[in-house]
Amino acid sequence: MFASALLRSSHPRLIVRAGWASAGPKFALRGYATVPGGKPNQARMGQGGGTNAKSNSSEKSIFGRFNEINPFALVAAATILISGYSLIIKPYFEWRTDLKKRADERVKEEEIGKAGYSDEEVAQFPFGTKTVVFVLGGPGSGKGTNSAKLVEDFGFVHLSAGDLLRAEQQRDVSQYGELIGHYIREGLIVPHEITIGLLRNAMMDRPESDRFLIDGFPRNLVQAKAFEDTVCKAKKVLYFECPEATMLERLLDRGKTSGRTDDNIGSIKKRFRTYINDSKPVIDEYAKEGKVMTVSCEASVEDVYKHTHDQMKALLQDLEKQAVEEKQTKEKSDKK
């Protein structure tokens, strides 16, 4: 009614009505329809003059009524309608959208929580009793191929840091998916908190296993120290030494079928730079501690694995010998 009152002109007859009638919501603006080749509403409204008893149905009266529209009243009506949308309708839809977003986030957090372990479970897991061997080398040096064979021959669990990161990237509820994707495409090192968390969870998923090959990790000295401080120390590093030209050829060939986003010439070159600048110093540091087993990849596939197999066999024999000696020492100490 308020809007209707604003639209009244000085003429006693209401020409334009915008508002709510008693029967319900109703909005009408008269006098704006046009007919091709004619004046506004002339064809429709003028027809009433021949049969309608109203004196104002003539063409003169019709256009006189159009002249009575108050433009300020139209602006006022539009302002009221826009205000109603801004104050009631828009906030309502924003509230509904925000409510759904928060509900989705709660579901996502619950799913993420299910995928991990509590602090108490992590603290109780016997990481220190596990045999962990880091498998390092440049991209395409043969880490994955030889690791798969070691799994068959020695009962290792093979954990590829790259595969774990790509799987996490694809998880619908992952809170790190986009971040991981960016680092992989750019050939950069994913923050160690993410990678170590995934490796730790993967080890805890296999509590019955005592031997783990961790392939493609650590990528830098920060990752190495963080893993040994929060999970466990590696027994050895298995290093596949391979010329860059050979690695490039292998990666380009693999890229034809792998479907990996980083098996392209641009990403490969970035990965080589990252390996030389960040990952090679890790190998050098472990070499100072006498923990590196080096395998040259310039021989045939069979010879490379034979060398790998022999070094791993020798390592496990040494570890078993150490375990027996430690047990005997402990038993003697208990008897005293």
Steps between C-alpha positions, in 0.01 A plus 500: 500500500787735575646444154157546345452833675832629377400437142191715509514814287303817550214345303251324728523179288793266576685454175791275608472254788797313649457318827293237675124480461278344760473180294875441511825611333433702187723729301391683189637781288255625240583697188836354397399236245545600136353370178717485184435810295275662760509711813523347845197283568305695239370193320393320816371785712342699216273216403298553813377838377247356260314279745614613843277750672801658669572843361874463562537213246555744214850542360532845655400374842734200469812712436388743765510217749854412394606855567375471856769241599730644764864397422602554862233253605648240263843550652354466849324176410815356345699601809255319727516183291881505484519562875278200561732283293812635672361479854305174486543280192874537438600448867281191515669333203845599632411341834388179330821487292719559806309234696558242226868596472556452873319167492720383210812611688395301808454188288839561337671538838341177622623313192850643540499395866405146406794483258759575769599383847473661839808634681468217749497235228807656335686511832429132568601370156844324508670693221840439660479125440446540126767468231471805278712544187483823301512445122648802324614598154405741226160490326490194276804332657311176566396541864148364452598213269768364732294560813223280360747214459638546853145470631469157337840375614525640853144573616535877515203734489564752224384854580543746216485857628395619155219244471371587847496871414319439170243278674443769763461759226218294345311443827170692496531599866869593492579839649839497321398388150538833321823583683655162413394536136674837474829371646500190277433697180778746583747226593529641852530322834169459684516630861650225716216507754264368233733237357615368839141481622404288198803270541439460873134411444596253225740324737233484769261348246736200487578425866590138421789608273852561631673604177425815302653640183425872482544601139568861395544629853658701660526766231708739710688514829207663681276205412769253606544655843125544557430135414772369730387730781130415477484145356824300508854488367573334167732200508647573156457699180479310171626742235451439127765696313388579145611751230253782433475417128392144581242620752357753252458233233325266743264768631393619155430142399305438822300818446337351190294263717536604867243780498708682763484879490875528568617270218550783251817678391422817698434324830785254446759778469366662816521165682861457389590843641321422828679165523846652446443798733307330783500120479863429409625668821291248698692213339830674566410551867403136554816392318704676767332273756577189295132431439485510118483191274573620145377316191610611153217503245720496188498119484215281371173477693590151620848600618366810677254293699760229577722766654200643687397155625849416624537824693159467661566137596824601668326782688226274636754239609693769688181626668403150607847446641476828692158404637636166629797670665277764664269228631791305647640813661163578656462146635843517664414836650172366642677205666729736687 
